[in-house]
Amino acid sequence: MDAGISPSIRIPSVDETLKTPQAHQAIERFGRKRTVDAIRHVTAVVRREIGADAVLMLAPEAIAADALAWLEADARPNARAVFNLTGTVLHTNLGRAILAEAAIEAATVAMREAMALEFDLAQGRRGERDALVRGLLCELTGAEDATVVNNNAAAVLLALNTLAKGKEAIVSRGELIEIGGAFRMPEIMARAGARLVEVGTTNRTHEKDYAAAINPKTGLILKVHTSNYRIEGFTKSVSGKAISALARASHVPLLNDLGSGTLVDLSCYGLMHEQTVAEAVAEGADLVTFSGDKLLGGPQAGFIVGRRDLIARLNRNPMKRALRIDKIRLAAIEATLRLYRDPDRLAARLPTLRMMARPLADIEAAAQRVLPAIAAAVGSRFDADVIACTSQIGSGSLPSEVIPSAGIALRVANTRGKGRALLELATALRTLDQPVIGRIENDAFILDLRCLEDEAAFVRNLATLRTGDRG
C-alpha cells in the first residue's frame, strides 16, 4: 500500500473516499454496497499493515483505486477460459471437449428462448425430451432405441439398477476399472443394488468363465471397455460377439460399457482404431453405454443405446428423472450429433477431432511463429526453443496412444534454483488474464501447441506476463 501514503495524520473515512472519481467508477460498475464493502476491506488491510498505533495519511483516491482493483479481481469468474497447452486434448481438469460452433449456437438459443423440450410440435401435446436426439442416436449407431442421462457413470448406474437390482451382475476381473476421482466399478454396481460376480482372473478370462457363472439369479452380463488402461502380455479376453451369443442363448442381457465411445473410425484420422458404438451394437450387445464429452466431442452426457424393450424399462425407472439432462445440453448434443451426418467435413467442424488429427507440420509451423513472442515474454531468465514432443488424447481415451506434436521448451538459463524458477514460471502463466497451462517435464516447462488455435489471442495475452526478470 505504498501509493498515496505520506507521513501525516489519518486514513480517510468511507464517506470521504466515496466522493472520489475512482469510487464513482466503482459504484457505476459494481454498485454502492459492494463499493462500500471494498473500501472498508482496503482500509482494514491498511490498518493491519501500518499497525494499530500508527497514524498516517492515505489519500482517498488511493484507497478508492485499491478498492476498485479489489472489486475487479473479485469479479473475475471462477470458471475461466484457459489456454490448454498441456498436450492432453481431452483434459478432465480443463473441461474435456471444446464444443463445435454449431453446438454453441444451439445452446445459446436454448438459453435465450423457450424451446420445445417436452412438447410434441406435430401433435400439440406433451412429448419426451429424449425424442430430441433419439432418432439421431439410432441413425448413427444402428440401435433400435436410445436414451440419454447426465454422464456415462449415470448411464451404467441406471442400466444396472434397472436390470440387475437384487440380482447378480457378471463381469471379468480384468474389467473392474477405476475411473477419475477414485470411482470404482464395483462401488457403482453396489450402489445400483447389483451383486458383483467376478469371473476369470486379472489377465485372462475365458468364455467358459462367463458360462459357469450364469444362473437363475443373473440379472445381466457387464462388459467394460478398459479405455483408461491396457493389460499386455499373457492375456485373454472374450469378444463382445462371443459374450453376446452366450448371453442371448441364456436369455440374459449384455451391457457393453464403452466408456469414452466413438461414432467414427478414428483410424481414418491417423489414430489407433477404437471400437465404435455401431460396431458394439452390431456385435449383438443388448445395451451400449458411452460418454458425450470425450471422443464424441460434445457436452457432458451419458448415452444408452440398444434394444427397444430394455430402453423402455430404463425410462420407466424413477432414477431416470434424477439423472436427466437439461435443455441446454440437449440442444448442444443434437447439434453435435448432426455434424456426424457429414463425415467428410467432421474434422473441420468438431474441435476435438480437429485437434486430435492436426497435422504435425501445422503444429511445428505454429511453434516457429509464436516462439519470438514467448521468448520476449519470459525474458533472459529462460531459454526458449522449439522442440518435438508428444500429445495424448486424455480422459481415459486411447491410453496407449501418443501423438507426435511440437511445442516450446522453456529452460532456466542459470541452472541454479531451476526447480523453483520453473514453478514460479508456471504460477506466473496461471495468473495471466487467460491462464496458460503447460507441463513441467525433463527440467523444462513445456508448452505443447497441439490445442493452440488462436495464436493472436495467445500472443496478446502474454503481454502481461511477469516472471521477475524480463531481460
Coordinates of C-alpha atoms in Angstrom, one line a residue:
M1 CA 0.0 0.0 0.0
D2 CA 2.8 2.4 -0.8
A3 CA 0.9 4.6 -3.3
G4 CA -0.5 7.7 -1.8
I5 CA 1.0 7.3 1.7
S6 CA 2.5 10.4 3.2
P7 CA 3.6 10.9 6.9
S8 CA 0.6 12.9 8.0
I9 CA -2.4 12.4 10.2
R10 CA -5.1 9.8 9.2
I11 CA -6.8 7.4 7.0
P12 CA -9.7 8.9 5.1
S13 CA -13.2 7.9 6.0
V14 CA -15.5 5.8 3.9
D15 CA -17.7 8.9 3.1
E16 CA -14.7 10.9 2.0
T17 CA -13.4 8.1 -0.2
L18 CA -16.8 7.7 -1.8
K19 CA -16.6 11.2 -3.2
T20 CA -13.6 10.4 -5.4
P21 CA -13.8 9.7 -9.1
Q22 CA -12.4 6.2 -8.6
A23 CA -15.2 5.4 -6.2
H24 CA -17.8 6.8 -8.6
Q25 CA -16.5 4.5 -11.2
A26 CA -16.6 1.5 -8.8
I27 CA -20.2 2.4 -7.9
E28 CA -21.2 2.6 -11.5
R29 CA -19.8 -0.9 -12.2
F30 CA -20.3 -2.8 -9.0
G31 CA -23.0 -0.9 -7.0
R32 CA -22.8 1.2 -3.9
K33 CA -22.9 -1.6 -1.4
R34 CA -20.1 -3.6 -3.0
T35 CA -18.0 -0.4 -3.3
V36 CA -18.5 0.4 0.4
D37 CA -17.6 -3.1 1.4
A38 CA -14.4 -2.9 -0.8
I39 CA -13.4 0.4 0.8
R40 CA -13.8 -1.0 4.2
H41 CA -11.8 -4.1 3.2
V42 CA -8.9 -2.0 1.9
T43 CA -9.0 0.3 4.9
A44 CA -8.8 -2.7 7.2
V45 CA -5.8 -4.1 5.3
V46 CA -4.0 -0.7 5.6
R47 CA -4.6 -0.6 9.3
R48 CA -3.2 -4.1 9.7
E49 CA -0.1 -3.2 7.7
I50 CA 0.8 0.0 9.5
G51 CA -0.1 -1.2 12.9
A52 CA -2.8 -0.3 15.4
D53 CA -1.0 2.7 16.9
A54 CA 0.4 4.2 13.7
V55 CA -1.3 7.2 12.3
L56 CA -0.6 8.0 8.6
M57 CA -2.3 10.0 5.9
L58 CA -3.5 8.0 2.9
A59 CA -5.1 9.9 0.0
P60 CA -8.8 8.9 -0.5
E61 CA -8.1 8.5 -4.2
A62 CA -5.5 5.8 -3.4
I63 CA -8.0 3.9 -1.1
A64 CA -10.7 4.1 -3.8
A65 CA -8.2 2.9 -6.5
D66 CA -7.3 -0.1 -4.4
A67 CA -10.9 -0.8 -3.7
L68 CA -11.7 -0.7 -7.4
A69 CA -8.8 -3.0 -8.2
W70 CA -10.0 -5.4 -5.4
L71 CA -13.5 -5.4 -6.9
E72 CA -12.2 -6.1 -10.4
A73 CA -10.2 -9.0 -9.1
D74 CA -13.1 -10.3 -7.1
A75 CA -15.4 -10.1 -10.1
R76 CA -13.2 -12.3 -12.2
P77 CA -15.2 -15.5 -12.7
N78 CA -14.0 -18.8 -11.2
A79 CA -15.0 -20.7 -14.3
R80 CA -12.4 -19.1 -16.6
A81 CA -11.1 -19.9 -20.1
V82 CA -7.5 -21.1 -20.2
F83 CA -5.0 -22.0 -22.9
N84 CA -4.7 -25.7 -22.8
L85 CA -1.0 -26.3 -23.7
T86 CA -0.6 -29.5 -21.7
G87 CA -0.6 -31.8 -24.7
T88 CA -3.7 -33.5 -23.4
V89 CA -6.6 -32.9 -25.8
L90 CA -9.4 -34.1 -23.6
H91 CA -8.1 -32.8 -20.2
T92 CA -10.6 -33.7 -17.5
N93 CA -9.4 -30.9 -15.2
L94 CA -9.8 -28.4 -18.1
G95 CA -13.3 -29.3 -19.2
R96 CA -12.7 -32.1 -21.7
A97 CA -14.2 -31.5 -25.1
I98 CA -14.4 -28.0 -26.6
L99 CA -17.8 -27.7 -28.3
A100 CA -18.4 -27.2 -32.0
E101 CA -19.7 -23.8 -33.1
A102 CA -23.0 -25.4 -34.1
A103 CA -23.4 -26.8 -30.6
I104 CA -22.5 -23.4 -29.0
E105 CA -25.1 -21.7 -31.2
A106 CA -27.8 -24.3 -30.4
A107 CA -27.1 -24.0 -26.6
T108 CA -27.3 -20.2 -26.8
V109 CA -30.7 -20.4 -28.4
A110 CA -31.8 -22.8 -25.7
M111 CA -30.6 -20.4 -23.0
R112 CA -32.2 -17.4 -24.6
E113 CA -35.6 -18.7 -25.8
A114 CA -38.3 -21.1 -24.7
M115 CA -38.0 -24.3 -26.6
A116 CA -40.0 -27.5 -27.3
L117 CA -38.2 -29.6 -24.7
E118 CA -41.0 -31.9 -23.7
F119 CA -43.6 -30.8 -26.2
D120 CA -44.6 -32.6 -29.4
L121 CA -45.0 -29.9 -32.0
A122 CA -46.6 -32.2 -34.5
Q123 CA -49.3 -33.5 -32.1
G124 CA -49.5 -30.4 -30.0
R125 CA -49.2 -32.3 -26.7
R126 CA -46.7 -33.3 -24.1
G127 CA -43.6 -35.1 -25.5
E128 CA -40.4 -36.7 -24.3
R129 CA -37.1 -34.8 -24.1
D130 CA -35.2 -37.8 -25.3
A131 CA -37.1 -37.5 -28.6
L132 CA -34.8 -34.6 -29.5
V133 CA -31.8 -36.9 -30.0
R134 CA -33.3 -40.4 -30.2
G135 CA -33.5 -40.5 -33.9
L136 CA -30.0 -39.3 -34.5
L137 CA -28.5 -41.7 -32.0
C138 CA -30.3 -44.6 -33.6
E139 CA -29.3 -43.5 -37.1
L140 CA -25.6 -43.1 -36.1
T141 CA -25.3 -46.3 -34.1
G142 CA -27.8 -48.7 -35.7
A143 CA -29.6 -49.3 -32.4
E144 CA -33.3 -49.8 -32.0
D145 CA -33.7 -47.1 -29.4
A146 CA -31.7 -44.7 -27.2
T147 CA -31.9 -42.6 -24.1
V148 CA -29.6 -40.0 -22.5
V149 CA -28.6 -39.1 -18.9
N150 CA -26.1 -36.9 -17.1
N151 CA -22.9 -38.8 -17.8
N152 CA -21.6 -42.3 -18.6
A153 CA -21.3 -43.3 -15.0
A154 CA -25.0 -42.4 -14.6
A155 CA -25.8 -44.5 -17.7
V156 CA -24.2 -47.5 -16.2
L157 CA -25.8 -46.9 -12.8
L158 CA -29.3 -46.6 -14.4
A159 CA -28.8 -49.8 -16.5
L160 CA -27.5 -51.8 -13.6
N161 CA -30.3 -50.6 -11.2
T162 CA -33.0 -51.3 -13.8
L163 CA -31.8 -54.8 -14.9
A164 CA -29.8 -56.2 -12.0
K165 CA -31.1 -54.7 -8.8
G166 CA -31.3 -57.5 -6.3
K167 CA -29.7 -59.8 -8.9
E168 CA -26.2 -60.8 -10.0
A169 CA -24.1 -58.9 -12.5
I170 CA -21.3 -60.9 -14.1
V171 CA -18.1 -59.1 -15.0
S172 CA -14.5 -60.1 -15.8
R173 CA -11.9 -59.3 -13.1
G174 CA -9.8 -57.6 -15.7
E175 CA -12.5 -55.1 -16.4
L176 CA -13.2 -53.9 -12.8
I177 CA -12.0 -50.4 -13.6
E178 CA -11.5 -47.3 -11.5
I179 CA -12.3 -44.1 -13.3
G180 CA -11.4 -40.5 -12.3
G181 CA -12.0 -39.3 -8.8
A182 CA -11.5 -42.9 -7.4
F183 CA -14.9 -44.0 -8.6
R184 CA -14.7 -47.8 -9.0
M185 CA -17.0 -50.1 -11.0
P186 CA -17.7 -52.4 -8.0
E187 CA -18.9 -49.4 -6.0
I188 CA -21.2 -48.2 -8.8
M189 CA -22.6 -51.8 -9.0
A190 CA -23.2 -51.9 -5.3
R191 CA -25.0 -48.5 -5.3
A192 CA -27.1 -49.8 -8.2
G193 CA -28.2 -52.7 -6.0
A194 CA -26.5 -55.4 -8.1
R195 CA -24.4 -58.1 -6.6
L196 CA -21.0 -58.4 -8.3
V197 CA -19.9 -61.8 -9.6
E198 CA -16.3 -61.7 -10.8
V199 CA -15.1 -64.2 -13.4
G200 CA -11.7 -65.1 -14.7
T201 CA -8.5 -63.6 -13.5
T202 CA -6.9 -60.1 -13.8
N203 CA -5.2 -61.0 -17.1
R204 CA -7.2 -63.9 -18.5
T205 CA -10.9 -64.5 -18.8
H206 CA -12.5 -67.3 -21.0
E207 CA -16.0 -67.8 -22.4
K208 CA -16.4 -70.8 -20.1
D209 CA -15.9 -68.5 -17.1
Y210 CA -19.0 -66.5 -18.1
A211 CA -21.0 -69.6 -18.9
A212 CA -20.2 -71.2 -15.5
A213 CA -21.4 -68.1 -13.6
I214 CA -24.8 -67.7 -15.3
N215 CA -27.7 -68.9 -13.2
P216 CA -31.3 -68.0 -12.5
K217 CA -30.2 -65.1 -10.2
T218 CA -28.2 -63.5 -13.1
G219 CA -29.5 -60.1 -14.0
L220 CA -27.0 -59.2 -16.7
I221 CA -23.5 -59.6 -18.1
L222 CA -21.4 -56.5 -18.0
K223 CA -18.6 -56.0 -20.4
V224 CA -16.4 -53.0 -19.6
H225 CA -14.1 -51.4 -22.1
T226 CA -10.8 -50.7 -20.4
S227 CA -10.5 -47.3 -22.0
N228 CA -8.1 -45.9 -19.4
Y229 CA -5.5 -48.6 -19.2
R230 CA -4.2 -51.6 -21.1
I231 CA -3.2 -55.1 -19.9
E232 CA -0.5 -56.6 -22.1
G233 CA 1.5 -59.8 -22.2
F234 CA -0.1 -63.2 -21.2
T235 CA -3.7 -62.1 -21.6
K236 CA -7.1 -63.4 -22.8
S237 CA -10.4 -61.7 -23.1
V238 CA -13.7 -62.7 -24.6
S239 CA -15.0 -60.7 -27.6
G240 CA -18.3 -58.8 -27.4
K241 CA -19.6 -61.0 -30.2
A242 CA -18.9 -64.2 -28.2
I243 CA -20.4 -62.9 -25.0
S244 CA -23.4 -61.7 -26.9
A245 CA -24.1 -65.1 -28.3
L246 CA -23.7 -66.7 -24.9
A247 CA -26.0 -64.0 -23.2
R248 CA -28.6 -64.5 -25.9
A249 CA -28.6 -68.2 -25.5
S250 CA -29.0 -67.8 -21.8
H251 CA -31.7 -65.2 -22.1
V252 CA -29.5 -62.7 -20.1
P253 CA -29.0 -59.1 -21.4
L254 CA -25.4 -58.0 -22.2
L255 CA -24.5 -54.4 -21.2
N256 CA -21.4 -53.2 -23.0
D257 CA -19.9 -50.1 -21.3
L258 CA -17.6 -48.5 -23.9
G259 CA -16.7 -45.6 -21.6
S260 CA -15.3 -42.9 -24.0
G261 CA -17.2 -44.2 -27.0
T262 CA -16.7 -43.0 -30.6
L263 CA -19.1 -42.7 -33.5
V264 CA -16.4 -42.8 -36.2
D265 CA -13.4 -45.0 -37.1
L266 CA -10.5 -43.0 -35.7
S267 CA -8.0 -44.9 -37.9
C268 CA -9.3 -42.7 -40.7
Y269 CA -7.6 -39.8 -39.0
G270 CA -4.3 -41.5 -38.3
L271 CA -5.2 -42.6 -34.8
M272 CA -5.5 -46.1 -33.3
H273 CA -8.7 -47.9 -34.1
E274 CA -11.2 -47.8 -31.2
Q275 CA -14.3 -49.9 -31.3
T276 CA -17.2 -47.7 -32.4
V277 CA -20.6 -47.7 -30.8
A278 CA -22.1 -49.0 -34.1
E279 CA -19.6 -51.9 -34.0
A280 CA -20.6 -52.8 -30.4
V281 CA -24.3 -52.7 -31.4
A282 CA -23.6 -54.9 -34.4
E283 CA -21.8 -57.4 -32.2
G284 CA -25.1 -58.0 -30.5
A285 CA -24.8 -56.1 -27.2
D286 CA -28.3 -55.5 -25.8
L287 CA -27.3 -52.1 -24.4
V288 CA -24.3 -50.0 -25.0
T289 CA -23.3 -47.0 -22.9
F290 CA -20.8 -44.2 -23.8
S291 CA -19.8 -40.6 -23.0
G292 CA -20.7 -37.4 -24.7
D293 CA -17.8 -35.2 -23.8
K294 CA -14.9 -37.4 -24.7
L295 CA -14.2 -38.8 -28.1
L296 CA -17.7 -37.8 -29.3
G297 CA -16.7 -34.2 -28.8
G298 CA -19.9 -32.9 -27.3
P299 CA -21.1 -31.8 -23.9
Q300 CA -21.1 -34.0 -20.8
A301 CA -23.7 -36.7 -21.2
G302 CA -24.2 -40.5 -20.9
F303 CA -25.8 -42.3 -23.8
I304 CA -27.6 -45.7 -23.7
V305 CA -28.5 -47.3 -27.0
G306 CA -29.8 -50.8 -27.7
R307 CA -32.9 -52.9 -27.5
R308 CA -36.2 -51.0 -27.5
D309 CA -37.8 -53.1 -24.7
L310 CA -34.8 -52.6 -22.4
I311 CA -34.6 -48.8 -23.1
A312 CA -38.3 -48.6 -22.3
R313 CA -37.6 -50.3 -18.9
L314 CA -34.8 -47.8 -18.2
N315 CA -37.1 -44.9 -19.0
R316 CA -39.7 -46.2 -16.5
N317 CA -37.1 -46.3 -13.7
P318 CA -37.7 -43.3 -11.3
M319 CA -34.0 -42.9 -11.2
K320 CA -34.0 -41.7 -14.8
R321 CA -35.6 -38.4 -13.8
A322 CA -32.9 -37.8 -11.3
L323 CA -30.3 -38.3 -13.9
R324 CA -31.8 -36.5 -16.8
I325 CA -30.1 -33.6 -18.6
D326 CA -31.3 -30.0 -19.2
K327 CA -32.4 -28.3 -22.4
I328 CA -29.1 -26.5 -22.9
R329 CA -27.1 -29.7 -23.1
L330 CA -29.7 -31.5 -25.2
A331 CA -29.6 -28.7 -27.7
A332 CA -25.8 -28.9 -27.9
I333 CA -25.9 -32.7 -28.2
E334 CA -28.4 -32.6 -31.1
A335 CA -26.2 -30.1 -32.9
T336 CA -23.1 -32.2 -32.3
L337 CA -24.7 -35.4 -33.5
R338 CA -25.9 -33.7 -36.7
L339 CA -22.3 -33.0 -37.6
Y340 CA -21.7 -36.7 -37.8
R341 CA -24.0 -36.9 -40.7
D342 CA -21.4 -35.3 -42.8
P343 CA -18.2 -37.3 -42.1
D344 CA -16.2 -35.6 -44.9
R345 CA -16.3 -32.3 -43.0
L346 CA -16.5 -33.6 -39.5
A347 CA -12.8 -33.0 -38.6
A348 CA -13.1 -29.4 -39.7
R349 CA -16.2 -28.7 -37.6
L350 CA -15.6 -30.7 -34.5
P351 CA -12.7 -29.2 -32.4
T352 CA -11.9 -32.5 -30.5
L353 CA -11.4 -34.4 -33.7
R354 CA -9.6 -31.5 -35.4
M355 CA -7.1 -31.2 -32.6
M356 CA -6.5 -35.0 -32.4
A357 CA -5.9 -35.2 -36.1
R358 CA -4.0 -31.9 -36.5
P359 CA -1.0 -32.4 -38.8
L360 CA 2.4 -32.3 -37.2
A361 CA 3.6 -29.8 -39.8
D362 CA 0.9 -27.3 -38.8
I363 CA 1.9 -27.5 -35.2
E364 CA 5.6 -27.1 -36.0
A365 CA 4.9 -24.0 -38.0
A366 CA 2.8 -22.6 -35.2
A367 CA 5.6 -23.1 -32.8
Q368 CA 8.0 -21.2 -35.0
R369 CA 5.5 -18.3 -35.3
V370 CA 4.9 -17.9 -31.5
L371 CA 8.5 -18.6 -30.4
P372 CA 9.7 -14.9 -30.6
A373 CA 6.7 -13.7 -28.5
I374 CA 7.2 -16.4 -25.9
A375 CA 10.9 -15.7 -25.6
A376 CA 10.3 -12.0 -25.2
A377 CA 7.6 -12.6 -22.6
V378 CA 9.7 -14.8 -20.3
G379 CA 12.9 -12.7 -20.7
S380 CA 16.5 -13.6 -20.3
R381 CA 15.9 -15.8 -17.3
F382 CA 14.7 -18.6 -19.6
D383 CA 15.9 -20.1 -22.9
A384 CA 13.0 -20.8 -25.3
D385 CA 13.3 -23.4 -28.0
V386 CA 11.0 -25.3 -30.4
I387 CA 11.0 -29.0 -29.5
A388 CA 9.4 -32.2 -30.6
C389 CA 7.1 -33.7 -28.0
T390 CA 4.1 -36.0 -27.8
S391 CA 0.4 -35.3 -27.0
Q392 CA -2.2 -37.7 -25.7
I393 CA -6.0 -38.0 -26.1
G394 CA -6.8 -37.9 -22.3
S395 CA -9.8 -38.6 -20.2
G396 CA -9.2 -42.3 -20.3
S397 CA -9.4 -42.4 -24.1
L398 CA -6.8 -44.4 -26.1
P399 CA -4.4 -44.6 -23.1
S400 CA -1.5 -46.1 -25.0
E401 CA -1.8 -43.7 -27.9
V402 CA 0.7 -40.9 -28.1
I403 CA 0.6 -38.4 -31.0
P404 CA 3.7 -36.7 -32.3
S405 CA 3.5 -32.9 -31.6
A406 CA 5.6 -29.8 -31.3
G407 CA 5.9 -27.1 -28.7
I408 CA 8.1 -24.6 -26.9
A409 CA 10.5 -25.7 -24.1
L410 CA 11.4 -23.1 -21.5
R411 CA 14.6 -23.9 -19.6
V412 CA 16.2 -21.9 -16.9
A413 CA 19.2 -20.1 -18.3
N414 CA 21.1 -20.3 -15.0
T415 CA 20.7 -23.8 -13.6
R416 CA 20.9 -22.6 -10.1
G417 CA 17.5 -22.9 -8.5
K418 CA 15.9 -24.1 -11.7
G419 CA 13.2 -26.2 -10.0
R420 CA 11.9 -23.2 -8.1
A421 CA 12.2 -21.0 -11.2
L422 CA 10.1 -23.4 -13.2
L423 CA 7.4 -23.5 -10.5
E424 CA 7.4 -19.7 -10.4
L425 CA 7.0 -19.6 -14.2
A426 CA 4.1 -22.0 -14.1
T427 CA 2.5 -19.8 -11.4
A428 CA 3.0 -16.6 -13.4
L429 CA 1.5 -18.2 -16.5
R430 CA -1.6 -19.3 -14.5
T431 CA -2.1 -15.7 -13.3
L432 CA -2.5 -14.2 -16.8
D433 CA -5.8 -12.8 -17.9
Q434 CA -6.4 -16.1 -19.7
P435 CA -4.3 -18.6 -17.7
V436 CA -1.8 -20.7 -19.7
I437 CA -1.5 -24.3 -18.6
G438 CA 1.5 -26.3 -19.6
R439 CA 3.5 -29.1 -18.0
I440 CA 6.9 -29.5 -16.3
E441 CA 9.0 -32.3 -17.9
N442 CA 12.7 -33.1 -18.1
D443 CA 13.7 -29.9 -16.3
A444 CA 11.8 -27.7 -18.7
F445 CA 8.4 -26.1 -18.8
I446 CA 6.7 -27.4 -22.0
L447 CA 4.0 -25.6 -24.0
D448 CA 2.6 -28.3 -26.3
L449 CA 0.8 -26.3 -29.1
R450 CA -1.4 -29.1 -30.4
C451 CA -4.5 -27.4 -28.9
L452 CA -3.5 -23.8 -29.7
E453 CA -5.7 -22.4 -32.4
D454 CA -6.0 -18.6 -31.7
E455 CA -2.3 -17.6 -31.9
A456 CA -3.1 -13.9 -31.9
A457 CA -5.0 -14.0 -28.7
F458 CA -2.3 -16.1 -27.1
V459 CA 0.4 -13.6 -28.0
R460 CA -1.7 -10.6 -26.8
N461 CA -2.3 -12.5 -23.5
L462 CA 1.5 -12.9 -22.9
A463 CA 2.0 -9.1 -22.8
T464 CA 1.1 -9.0 -19.1
L465 CA 3.4 -11.9 -18.1
R466 CA 5.7 -11.1 -15.1
T467 CA 8.5 -13.6 -14.4
G468 CA 10.7 -11.5 -12.2
D469 CA 13.3 -11.0 -15.0
R470 CA 12.2 -9.9 -18.4
G471 CA 15.7 -9.2 -19.5

